[in-house]
């Protein structure tokens, strides 16, 4: 059943994206709607089918493609989504199946936490809990049993599970108490991963709206001292959680990193928790703050990294601690002044600490941090590892103070000067790590880790909001009072490249996140970064100053901007047309009153302008790499357009470029343009004229397989050259030919199915013959077009020597298989359409004769 559903979804996808198949087969029934209707009707006395529907739903959900999967990923995602919808409807309409669905769902989450389907299971469980919470409460023992395995789950799975169960925590005090016991057990487990899971659970409880209520300044009191009235129940829980979190300060550094990040996030969303969170962070920071201002070094760096038993250990992630403090302070500075004097005192104290650290860090030299270029930085020894860890901590402090100086200084001249001074110190530390090979020289941005295996690296210490604020100010801020300071920053080529590369790194890491619990602040920051990338693409802002090498500095900045915008739009495309159009509207206010299709086409036209300028070589606006990224971006947006005049404009535009412009043998750009042309053509045109013309051009460029035969001149597409023919055009022709054959094969199967249905009665059989005659005729015409394409490819020279014989014979094998299936079907139908087959067979015989004369390595057998 799963195979049938998957195949039907694939067939529907082929029909939907092929203008020719839509003309032959007017309408194809959507298997998704059929299955959902069956589930809906099963609520009326079809209880015997319920177990099978449950099993089918879970089988379908197992089809979720992995992150590395590239084949049929869209169809596999549809199959998984269909399974989720089936199970949700079964849970809603069949009371007898609710226990079974919930039990299997929880078991699969616990036992398959590393499988690709686990995210789909979490989304389904969250949907069930949100829509039917009372039903889940009736099976609370199953949920408690699943939660008891929390310490055994990876932190990512534990986080998703806790987020999924949040609605139950708010409505069930008994479940909340059970969860607290499990979290306490996990938090003090021997396994660091279990401790992180327990900490994440406590932070989520503190973040939830039902818990984060008013907390008075006497938060240090234990829960037994809090009055246990109904109005103070949440307050008492906050006391207990904050007391537990204070004990986390004595655990491993990885646990404390998660604690610092979680507390700063809660601080920004829960103003009532300002005083306890900031007090906790300041008390920890005071242990490492150098109170003696006569000392140049503002922190006790020696206490952060130690060597014990020949192994270097980071005792305190001081850079993360300072980052958390500065995020809290800058958040308070931008809020309305608090009436609570205690909160104001805490913020003032923290701000004074940060200001002092900033000034002293500017005055510090590398020698003050005991960082020496001649020292050992090998990660295999304890001494080298200690030096590397110290460098990472210092670099993280520089990044954190850079953001603080800019945000808290409100773009004044003095604050911008401090930003440049801090950035120079950061560059010195990072350059040492690059020279020693700890950080690959080709990677942009800071890398807060030792491993160089990952090309993306860990997160930068700059917050998303701070990064977006800085980049937006450099690009868009035009207030006269800010121009002296911002002008100073804009003159720094290294600073702007650092900010853009860090923004691109943040976009990559944002796109790798899974689940639906994206913080709204992060999404808003990504929208701001997208707006910055969009403005940078034109090259009109942050332009190189006089004396700067435009070729060396301008192009990488533009490449990163195009790549970042492309990645963001891919993320939004995966979330649906509504999210995409909302994102696009935020980039350009002109599109706010337009329809969704018009908004998408507006940006396509904008990107087409840049591609046209690059192809025409106007002032070298874009290079080949940037142009290819823009073409891919246009292709992603075009996939969201319905077949209409808007899509026809895209097709006409890309066809014009392929016909008129020689791209100087740029293989990658040629491939991107031709792929876009074929994708749009398949949705708009029923014939294969473009593919046939392309094959004729390839044969003309490569010559005939027999040297004494003169090939007729064919120059339909200027992008086709000898180099591009061998590099990408041949593979595209084979790919498009194989796809055309697959559609024909699907149509033959469809005709067979129609024949088996209508052959039940004589009258239906007569009607089927009349309806099938035209379909078979069009199919034969299609095969004749494919024969001409294969003929051109088989006669092209150098195909065997270039290793293309296998691709050619793969298409030929597929062609003869399809022709055989069509012939058998016509014979079975005893249809009058045999004359169409006779039109196609002589051409196939000619093709066979030509192949026998070719210098090919594989012999063909007659069908």
Coordinates of C-alpha atoms in Angstrom, one line a residue, residues 332-606:
X332 CA 17.6 46.7 29.6
X333 CA 19.0 49.9 28.0
X334 CA 16.5 49.7 25.2
X335 CA 13.5 49.0 27.5
X336 CA 11.5 51.6 29.2
X337 CA 13.0 52.6 32.6
X338 CA 12.0 50.2 35.3
X339 CA 10.3 51.5 38.5
X340 CA 12.1 48.8 40.5
X341 CA 15.2 50.4 42.1
X342 CA 16.8 47.0 42.6
X343 CA 16.6 46.2 38.9
X344 CA 18.1 49.6 38.0
X345 CA 20.9 49.1 40.5
X346 CA 21.7 45.7 39.1
X347 CA 21.8 47.0 35.5
X348 CA 23.9 50.0 36.5
X349 CA 26.4 47.7 38.2
X350 CA 26.6 45.3 35.3
X351 CA 27.0 48.3 32.8
X352 CA 29.8 49.7 34.9
X353 CA 31.6 46.3 34.9
X354 CA 31.3 46.0 31.1
X355 CA 32.5 49.6 30.5
X356 CA 35.5 49.0 32.6
X357 CA 36.3 45.7 30.9
X358 CA 35.9 47.4 27.5
X359 CA 38.3 50.2 28.3
X360 CA 40.9 47.9 29.8
X361 CA 40.6 45.4 26.9
X362 CA 41.4 48.2 24.5
X363 CA 44.6 49.1 26.4
X364 CA 45.7 45.4 26.7
X365 CA 48.4 43.9 24.5
X366 CA 48.6 40.3 23.5
X367 CA 51.4 39.8 26.0
X368 CA 49.0 40.7 28.8
X369 CA 46.9 37.7 27.8
X370 CA 50.1 35.5 27.6
X371 CA 49.5 35.1 23.9
X372 CA 52.7 34.8 22.0
X373 CA 53.1 34.1 18.3
X374 CA 56.1 31.9 19.0
X375 CA 54.2 29.7 21.5
X376 CA 53.0 26.1 20.9
X377 CA 49.5 25.9 19.4
X378 CA 49.4 22.2 18.7
X379 CA 46.1 20.6 19.7
X380 CA 47.8 17.3 20.3
X381 CA 49.7 18.5 23.5
X382 CA 48.4 20.0 26.7
X383 CA 50.4 23.2 26.5
X384 CA 49.3 23.9 22.9
X385 CA 45.7 23.0 23.7
X386 CA 45.8 25.4 26.7
X387 CA 47.1 28.3 24.5
X388 CA 44.4 27.5 21.9
X389 CA 41.7 27.6 24.5
X390 CA 43.0 30.9 25.9
X391 CA 43.0 32.4 22.4
X392 CA 39.4 31.3 21.8
X393 CA 38.3 32.9 25.1
X394 CA 40.0 36.2 24.3
X395 CA 38.7 36.3 20.8
X396 CA 35.2 35.6 22.1
X397 CA 35.5 38.5 24.6
X398 CA 36.6 40.8 21.8
X399 CA 33.6 39.9 19.7
X400 CA 31.2 40.3 22.7
X401 CA 32.7 43.7 23.6
X402 CA 32.6 44.8 19.9
X403 CA 28.8 44.3 19.9
X404 CA 28.4 46.0 23.3
X405 CA 30.5 49.0 22.2
X406 CA 28.3 49.5 19.2
X407 CA 24.9 48.8 20.6
X408 CA 25.3 50.6 24.0
X409 CA 27.3 53.5 22.4
X410 CA 24.3 54.4 20.2
X411 CA 26.6 55.0 17.1
X412 CA 28.5 57.9 18.6
X413 CA 31.9 58.8 17.4
X414 CA 33.6 57.5 20.5
X415 CA 31.7 54.2 20.4
X416 CA 32.6 53.6 16.8
X417 CA 36.3 54.3 17.5
X418 CA 36.1 51.7 20.3
X419 CA 34.6 49.3 17.9
X420 CA 37.5 49.6 15.6
X421 CA 40.0 49.3 18.4
X422 CA 38.3 46.2 19.7
X423 CA 38.1 44.7 16.2
X424 CA 41.9 45.2 15.7
X425 CA 42.5 43.2 18.9
X426 CA 40.2 40.5 17.6
X427 CA 42.0 40.4 14.3
X428 CA 45.4 39.9 16.0
X429 CA 44.2 36.9 18.0
X430 CA 42.4 35.3 15.0
X431 CA 45.4 35.8 12.7
X432 CA 47.6 33.9 15.1
X433 CA 45.1 31.0 15.1
X434 CA 45.1 31.1 11.3
X435 CA 48.9 31.2 11.0
X436 CA 49.1 28.2 13.3
X437 CA 46.5 26.2 11.3
X438 CA 43.9 26.1 14.1
X439 CA 41.4 28.0 12.0
X440 CA 41.4 27.4 8.2
X441 CA 42.5 30.7 6.5
X442 CA 39.7 30.4 3.9
X443 CA 36.9 30.4 6.5
X444 CA 35.4 33.7 7.4
X445 CA 34.2 34.8 10.7
X446 CA 35.3 33.5 14.1
X447 CA 35.5 29.9 14.9
X448 CA 34.9 29.2 18.5
X449 CA 36.1 25.6 18.5
X450 CA 39.2 23.6 18.0
X451 CA 37.9 21.1 15.3
X452 CA 38.4 22.1 11.7
X453 CA 36.4 19.3 10.2
X454 CA 33.3 21.3 9.9
X455 CA 33.4 24.0 7.2
X456 CA 30.7 26.0 8.9
X457 CA 32.2 26.1 12.3
X458 CA 30.3 26.9 15.6
X459 CA 28.3 30.0 16.2
X460 CA 29.9 33.4 16.3
X461 CA 29.8 35.2 19.6
X462 CA 27.8 38.0 18.0
X463 CA 24.1 37.7 18.7
X464 CA 21.8 37.6 15.7
X465 CA 20.0 40.8 16.8
X466 CA 23.3 42.6 17.4
X467 CA 24.8 41.5 14.1
X468 CA 21.6 42.6 12.2
X469 CA 21.7 45.9 14.0
X470 CA 25.3 46.6 13.1
X471 CA 25.0 45.6 9.5
X472 CA 21.7 47.5 9.0
X473 CA 23.3 50.6 10.5
X474 CA 26.3 50.5 8.2
X475 CA 24.0 50.0 5.1
X476 CA 20.8 52.0 5.8
X477 CA 21.4 54.5 8.6
X478 CA 21.3 58.0 7.1
X479 CA 20.7 60.1 10.2
X480 CA 23.2 63.1 10.2
X481 CA 24.1 62.7 13.8
X482 CA 25.3 59.1 13.2
X483 CA 27.3 59.7 10.0
X484 CA 30.7 60.7 11.6
X485 CA 31.0 57.5 13.5
X486 CA 29.4 55.2 10.9
X487 CA 31.6 56.8 8.2
X488 CA 34.6 55.7 10.2
X489 CA 33.3 52.1 10.3
X490 CA 32.4 52.1 6.6
X491 CA 36.0 52.9 5.7
X492 CA 37.2 49.6 7.3
X493 CA 37.1 47.0 4.6
X494 CA 38.1 44.3 7.1
X495 CA 35.2 45.1 9.4
X496 CA 32.5 45.1 6.8
X497 CA 33.8 41.8 5.3
X498 CA 33.8 40.3 8.8
X499 CA 30.3 41.4 9.4
X500 CA 28.9 40.1 6.1
X501 CA 30.8 36.8 6.4
X502 CA 29.5 36.3 10.0
X503 CA 26.0 37.1 8.8
X504 CA 26.4 34.4 6.1
X505 CA 27.6 31.9 8.7
X506 CA 24.6 32.7 10.9
X507 CA 22.3 32.1 7.9
X508 CA 23.8 28.7 7.3
X509 CA 23.5 27.7 10.9
X510 CA 19.9 29.0 11.0
X511 CA 19.0 26.9 8.0
X512 CA 20.4 23.8 9.7
X513 CA 18.0 24.1 12.6
X514 CA 15.1 21.6 12.8
X515 CA 11.7 21.8 14.3
X516 CA 9.1 24.5 14.3
X517 CA 10.2 26.2 17.6
X518 CA 12.0 29.1 15.9
X519 CA 12.3 32.0 18.1
X520 CA 10.5 35.1 16.8
X521 CA 13.5 37.3 17.6
X522 CA 15.8 35.1 15.4
X523 CA 13.3 35.1 12.5
X524 CA 13.1 38.9 12.7
X525 CA 16.9 39.2 12.8
X526 CA 17.1 36.9 9.7
X527 CA 14.6 39.2 7.9
X528 CA 16.8 42.2 8.7
X529 CA 19.9 40.3 7.4
X530 CA 18.0 39.4 4.3
X531 CA 17.2 43.1 3.7
X532 CA 20.9 43.9 4.2
X533 CA 21.9 41.2 1.7
X534 CA 19.3 42.6 -0.8
X535 CA 20.7 46.1 -0.6
X536 CA 24.3 44.9 -0.8
X537 CA 23.6 43.0 -4.1
X538 CA 23.3 46.3 -6.0
X539 CA 26.9 47.3 -5.1
X540 CA 25.6 50.8 -4.3
X541 CA 26.3 50.5 -0.5
X542 CA 29.5 49.7 1.3
X543 CA 31.2 50.4 -2.0
X544 CA 35.0 50.2 -2.0
X545 CA 36.7 53.5 -1.1
X546 CA 39.3 55.2 -3.1
X547 CA 42.5 53.2 -3.1
X548 CA 40.8 49.9 -2.6
X549 CA 41.2 47.1 -5.1
X550 CA 37.6 46.6 -6.3
X551 CA 38.4 43.2 -7.8
X552 CA 39.8 41.8 -4.6
X553 CA 37.4 43.4 -2.1
X554 CA 34.1 44.0 -3.9
X555 CA 33.5 40.7 -5.4
X556 CA 33.8 38.5 -2.3
X557 CA 31.4 40.8 -0.5
X558 CA 28.9 40.6 -3.3
X559 CA 29.2 36.8 -3.5
X560 CA 28.5 36.4 0.2
X561 CA 25.5 38.7 -0.1
X562 CA 24.0 36.8 -3.0
X563 CA 24.7 33.5 -1.3
X564 CA 23.1 34.6 1.9
X565 CA 20.0 35.9 0.3
X566 CA 19.7 32.7 -1.8
X567 CA 20.0 30.6 1.3
X568 CA 17.4 32.6 3.2
X569 CA 14.9 32.4 0.3
X570 CA 15.4 28.6 0.1
X571 CA 14.4 28.5 3.8
X572 CA 11.4 30.6 3.2
X573 CA 10.4 28.6 0.1
X574 CA 10.5 25.4 2.2
X575 CA 8.0 27.0 4.6
X576 CA 5.4 27.8 1.9
X577 CA 4.3 30.6 -0.3
X578 CA 2.8 32.6 2.5
X579 CA 6.1 32.7 4.5
X580 CA 8.1 33.5 1.3
X581 CA 5.9 36.4 0.3
X582 CA 5.9 37.8 3.9
X583 CA 9.7 37.7 3.8
X584 CA 9.9 39.3 0.3
X585 CA 7.5 42.0 1.3
X586 CA 9.8 42.9 4.2
X587 CA 12.7 43.3 1.7
X588 CA 10.9 45.8 -0.5
X589 CA 8.0 47.9 0.6
X590 CA 6.9 48.4 -3.0
X591 CA 5.4 45.0 -3.1
X592 CA 3.2 45.2 0.1
X593 CA -0.1 45.8 -1.8
X594 CA 0.6 43.2 -4.6
X595 CA -0.6 39.7 -4.9
X596 CA 1.6 36.8 -4.0
X597 CA 2.4 35.9 -7.6
X598 CA 3.2 39.6 -8.4
X599 CA 5.5 39.8 -5.4
X600 CA 7.5 36.8 -6.4
X601 CA 7.7 38.0 -10.0
X602 CA 8.7 41.5 -8.9
X603 CA 11.9 40.0 -7.3
X604 CA 12.5 37.8 -10.3
X605 CA 12.5 40.8 -12.6
X606 CA 14.9 42.6 -10.2

